[in-house]
């Protein structure tokens, strides 16, 4: 029984038979699928078991892969595998030395935020610890320390002698020129600009008064206040 032709499906006799592309063809049927140009065994090109000429031979092209649920699952699985490998490499290299951090926009933003926080903390600490350099030291209280002898006074260099505080008059109103933190329970803390009422001189360099702002009454250094 003669096999059918690959194109016209009619029987192919041995005298006109062409065996190609796993089919049998009549010599007149063995032509290009597009332009119908007659082909031979030397000039045909097969694609999907069909003959084509060189001009109309199908060209392969890239296909766009759509984001199907299966493709999304594979993509997520690949990302998880990459993260697992990264973590594994990180654990292996941990402790072997410093690692270079990629300077990404996110890392730059975090670094800038940390610098701003550090600057704020520095200024806060600086303001807390800042002390007025022009504030003179308060006079030593007589009940805490004995007055130095004449010999000790003469032994002090001239540049280290402190100016004597001017004793305020009794009952006047005074204003704090410098801030002062009380060192004893019977002393009064001051802030620059505080108004001191009912000032009375007591010991040398010390007065008794009432801080109008806080309502506290007690001793304070005389060289920290001035009459108003």
Short mmCIF file of C-alpha atoms in Angstrom, two decimals:
data_model
loop_
_atom_site.label_atom_id
_atom_site.label_comp_id
_atom_site.label_asym_id
_atom_site.label_seq_id
_atom_site.Cartn_x
_atom_site.Cartn_y
_atom_site.Cartn_z
CA UNK A 1 0.00 0.00 0.00
CA UNK A 2 1.38 3.37 -0.99
CA UNK A 3 1.67 6.00 1.84
CA UNK A 4 -0.31 9.29 1.65
CA UNK A 5 1.31 12.56 0.66
CA UNK A 6 2.20 14.96 3.47
CA UNK A 7 0.27 17.75 1.75
CA UNK A 8 -2.49 16.46 -0.54
CA UNK A 9 -2.98 13.17 1.33
CA UNK A 10 -3.11 11.22 -1.94
CA UNK A 11 -1.08 8.03 -2.36
CA UNK A 12 2.56 8.55 -3.25
CA UNK A 13 4.01 6.16 -5.82
CA UNK A 14 7.68 5.15 -5.65
CA UNK A 15 8.57 6.90 -8.89
CA UNK A 16 7.61 10.34 -7.55
CA UNK A 17 8.21 9.80 -3.85
CA UNK A 18 10.27 12.18 -1.65
CA UNK A 19 10.92 10.96 1.88
CA UNK A 20 11.56 13.96 4.14
CA UNK A 21 10.48 15.35 7.52
CA UNK A 22 9.14 11.91 8.53
CA UNK A 23 6.63 12.08 5.67
CA UNK A 24 6.24 11.11 2.03
CA UNK A 25 5.68 13.84 -0.54
CA UNK A 26 4.86 14.17 -4.20
CA UNK A 27 7.57 16.08 -5.98
CA UNK A 28 5.02 18.76 -6.89
CA UNK A 29 3.64 18.94 -3.31
CA UNK A 30 7.04 19.40 -1.70
CA UNK A 31 6.89 23.20 -1.66
CA UNK A 32 7.15 26.14 0.79
CA UNK A 33 4.25 26.45 3.19
CA UNK A 34 4.09 30.22 2.55
CA UNK A 35 5.01 31.03 -1.06
CA UNK A 36 4.44 27.56 -2.53
CA UNK A 37 7.85 27.62 -4.22
CA UNK A 38 8.98 24.15 -5.28
CA UNK A 39 11.69 22.77 -3.04
CA UNK A 40 14.23 20.02 -3.24
CA UNK A 41 16.26 18.02 -0.73
CA UNK A 42 19.10 20.57 -0.99
CA UNK A 43 17.28 23.89 -0.49
CA UNK A 44 14.44 23.19 1.94
CA UNK A 45 14.35 24.08 5.64
CA UNK A 46 12.12 22.15 7.96
CA UNK A 47 10.16 23.61 10.87
CA UNK A 48 7.67 21.57 12.88
CA UNK A 49 7.83 18.90 10.13
CA UNK A 50 6.82 21.38 7.43
CA UNK A 51 9.00 22.55 4.53
CA UNK A 52 9.93 26.23 4.07
CA UNK A 53 12.15 28.21 1.77
CA UNK A 54 15.02 30.31 3.15
CA UNK A 55 13.01 33.50 2.80
CA UNK A 56 9.97 32.33 4.77
CA UNK A 57 11.65 30.11 7.33
CA UNK A 58 10.09 31.00 10.72
CA UNK A 59 12.39 33.03 12.96
CA UNK A 60 12.53 32.16 16.64
CA UNK A 61 11.76 35.02 19.03
CA UNK A 62 11.78 35.51 22.79
CA UNK A 63 8.51 35.15 24.58
CA UNK A 64 7.31 37.28 27.48
CA UNK A 65 6.68 35.27 30.61
CA UNK A 66 3.51 36.41 32.33
CA UNK A 67 3.23 36.68 36.10
CA UNK A 68 1.10 33.61 36.59
CA UNK A 69 0.59 32.26 40.13
CA UNK A 70 3.08 29.51 39.38
CA UNK A 71 5.71 31.96 38.12
CA UNK A 72 5.16 34.21 41.14
CA UNK A 73 5.61 31.22 43.43
CA UNK A 74 8.85 30.27 41.70
CA UNK A 75 10.08 33.87 41.90
CA UNK A 76 9.33 34.03 45.62
CA UNK A 77 11.03 30.68 46.16
CA UNK A 78 14.13 31.95 44.36
CA UNK A 79 14.22 35.05 46.58
CA UNK A 80 13.91 32.91 49.70
CA UNK A 81 16.73 30.69 48.50
CA UNK A 82 18.90 33.75 47.84
CA UNK A 83 18.21 35.12 51.33
CA UNK A 84 19.01 31.75 52.88
CA UNK A 85 22.31 31.59 51.00
CA UNK A 86 23.15 35.16 52.03
CA UNK A 87 22.44 34.39 55.68
CA UNK A 88 24.52 31.23 55.47
CA UNK A 89 27.46 33.15 53.99
CA UNK A 90 27.06 35.85 56.63
CA UNK A 91 27.19 33.30 59.44
CA UNK A 92 30.30 31.72 57.93
CA UNK A 93 32.12 35.02 57.58
CA UNK A 94 30.99 36.45 60.92
CA UNK A 95 33.93 37.10 63.21
CA UNK A 96 36.50 36.91 60.41
CA UNK A 97 36.80 40.68 60.11
CA UNK A 98 34.83 43.73 59.13
CA UNK A 99 32.47 43.57 56.19
CA UNK A 100 31.93 46.28 53.61
CA UNK A 101 28.43 47.74 53.88
CA UNK A 102 26.91 48.78 50.57
CA UNK A 103 26.23 52.53 50.61
CA UNK A 104 22.61 52.31 49.52
CA UNK A 105 20.15 55.25 49.78
CA UNK A 106 18.56 53.54 52.80
CA UNK A 107 21.94 53.22 54.54
CA UNK A 108 22.70 56.88 53.79
CA UNK A 109 19.35 57.92 55.33
CA UNK A 110 20.02 55.87 58.49
CA UNK A 111 23.53 57.29 58.78
CA UNK A 112 22.21 60.86 58.45
CA UNK A 113 19.56 60.22 61.11
CA UNK A 114 22.15 58.79 63.51
CA UNK A 115 24.40 61.81 62.98
CA UNK A 116 21.51 64.18 63.73
CA UNK A 117 20.62 62.29 66.94
CA UNK A 118 24.28 62.34 68.02
CA UNK A 119 24.50 66.10 67.43
CA UNK A 120 21.32 66.73 69.43
CA UNK A 121 22.59 64.65 72.37
CA UNK A 122 25.95 66.41 72.25
CA UNK A 123 24.36 69.86 72.41
CA UNK A 124 22.05 68.78 75.25
CA UNK A 125 24.99 67.49 77.29
CA UNK A 126 26.99 70.59 76.47
CA UNK A 127 24.22 72.93 77.64
CA UNK A 128 23.82 70.95 80.87
CA UNK A 129 27.52 70.99 81.67
CA UNK A 130 28.17 74.57 80.51
CA UNK A 131 29.23 76.85 83.35
CA UNK A 132 29.54 80.62 83.12
CA UNK A 133 33.27 81.28 82.98
CA UNK A 134 32.78 84.83 84.30
CA UNK A 135 31.11 83.70 87.56
CA UNK A 136 33.46 84.23 90.51
CA UNK A 137 33.82 81.51 93.16
CA UNK A 138 31.76 82.11 96.31
CA UNK A 139 33.57 83.08 99.49
CA UNK A 140 34.37 80.28 101.92
CA UNK A 141 31.87 80.19 104.76
CA UNK A 142 33.35 80.91 108.17
CA UNK A 143 31.54 78.06 109.88
CA UNK A 144 32.97 75.50 107.42
CA UNK A 145 36.59 76.63 107.15
CA UNK A 146 38.82 78.82 109.29
CA UNK A 147 40.16 82.02 107.82
CA UNK A 148 43.74 81.63 106.46
CA UNK A 149 46.53 83.07 108.52
CA UNK A 150 48.52 86.12 107.52
CA UNK A 151 51.41 83.87 106.46
CA UNK A 152 49.15 81.93 104.06
CA UNK A 153 47.76 85.16 102.60
CA UNK A 154 51.26 86.44 101.85
CA UNK A 155 52.23 83.10 100.26
CA UNK A 156 49.47 83.39 97.61
CA UNK A 157 50.63 84.93 94.29
CA UNK A 158 49.09 88.27 93.53
CA UNK A 159 47.20 86.92 90.51
CA UNK A 160 45.36 84.33 92.61
CA UNK A 161 43.91 86.69 95.19
CA UNK A 162 40.11 86.94 94.94
CA UNK A 163 38.45 90.35 95.17
CA UNK A 164 36.58 90.88 98.39
CA UNK A 165 32.82 90.92 98.10
CA UNK A 166 31.04 94.14 98.89
CA UNK A 167 28.68 93.62 101.81
CA UNK A 168 25.08 94.45 100.79
CA UNK A 169 23.00 96.75 102.91
CA UNK A 170 20.26 95.24 105.06
CA UNK A 171 16.72 94.88 103.76
CA UNK A 172 17.47 95.76 100.13
CA UNK A 173 16.40 94.08 96.93
CA UNK A 174 19.11 92.44 94.84
CA UNK A 175 19.37 90.62 91.53
CA UNK A 176 21.45 87.51 90.79
CA UNK A 177 24.26 88.16 88.31
CA UNK A 178 25.23 84.48 88.00
CA UNK A 179 23.69 81.08 88.50
CA UNK A 180 24.56 79.24 91.71
CA UNK A 181 23.74 75.72 92.92
CA UNK A 182 23.28 75.36 96.66
CA UNK A 183 25.99 73.22 98.27
CA UNK A 184 24.36 73.05 101.72
CA UNK A 185 20.81 72.66 102.98
CA UNK A 186 20.71 76.21 104.37
CA UNK A 187 21.78 77.77 101.07
CA UNK A 188 19.61 79.07 98.20
CA UNK A 189 20.11 78.15 94.54
CA UNK A 190 20.12 81.00 92.04
CA UNK A 191 19.57 81.51 88.35
CA UNK A 192 20.88 84.54 86.52
CA UNK A 193 18.30 87.31 86.81
CA UNK A 194 16.54 86.02 89.95
CA UNK A 195 15.27 88.76 92.28
CA UNK A 196 16.41 88.40 95.89
CA UNK A 197 14.30 90.06 98.62
CA UNK A 198 15.06 91.03 102.24
CA UNK A 199 18.83 90.70 101.84
CA UNK A 200 20.83 90.84 105.09
CA UNK A 201 24.61 90.47 105.39
CA UNK A 202 25.74 87.73 107.79
CA UNK A 203 29.23 86.26 107.33
CA UNK A 204 32.03 87.73 105.27
CA UNK A 205 31.08 87.22 101.61
CA UNK A 206 27.66 85.70 102.43
CA UNK A 207 24.19 87.17 102.82
CA UNK A 208 20.75 85.92 103.83
CA UNK A 209 17.79 86.48 101.52
CA UNK A 210 14.68 85.11 99.82
CA UNK A 211 14.57 84.04 96.18
CA UNK A 212 11.35 85.55 94.81
CA UNK A 213 11.15 82.98 92.00
CA UNK A 214 11.37 79.86 94.17
CA UNK A 215 10.30 81.25 97.54
CA UNK A 216 13.36 79.71 99.23
CA UNK A 217 15.10 81.54 102.03
CA UNK A 218 18.69 80.95 103.02
CA UNK A 219 22.32 81.89 102.53
CA UNK A 220 23.84 82.87 99.20
CA UNK A 221 27.21 84.29 98.04
CA UNK A 222 27.32 88.08 98.19
CA UNK A 223 29.49 88.41 95.09
CA UNK A 224 26.74 86.73 93.01
CA UNK A 225 24.17 89.51 93.53
CA UNK A 226 23.92 93.24 92.93
CA UNK A 227 21.50 95.89 94.17
CA UNK A 228 18.55 96.92 92.01
#
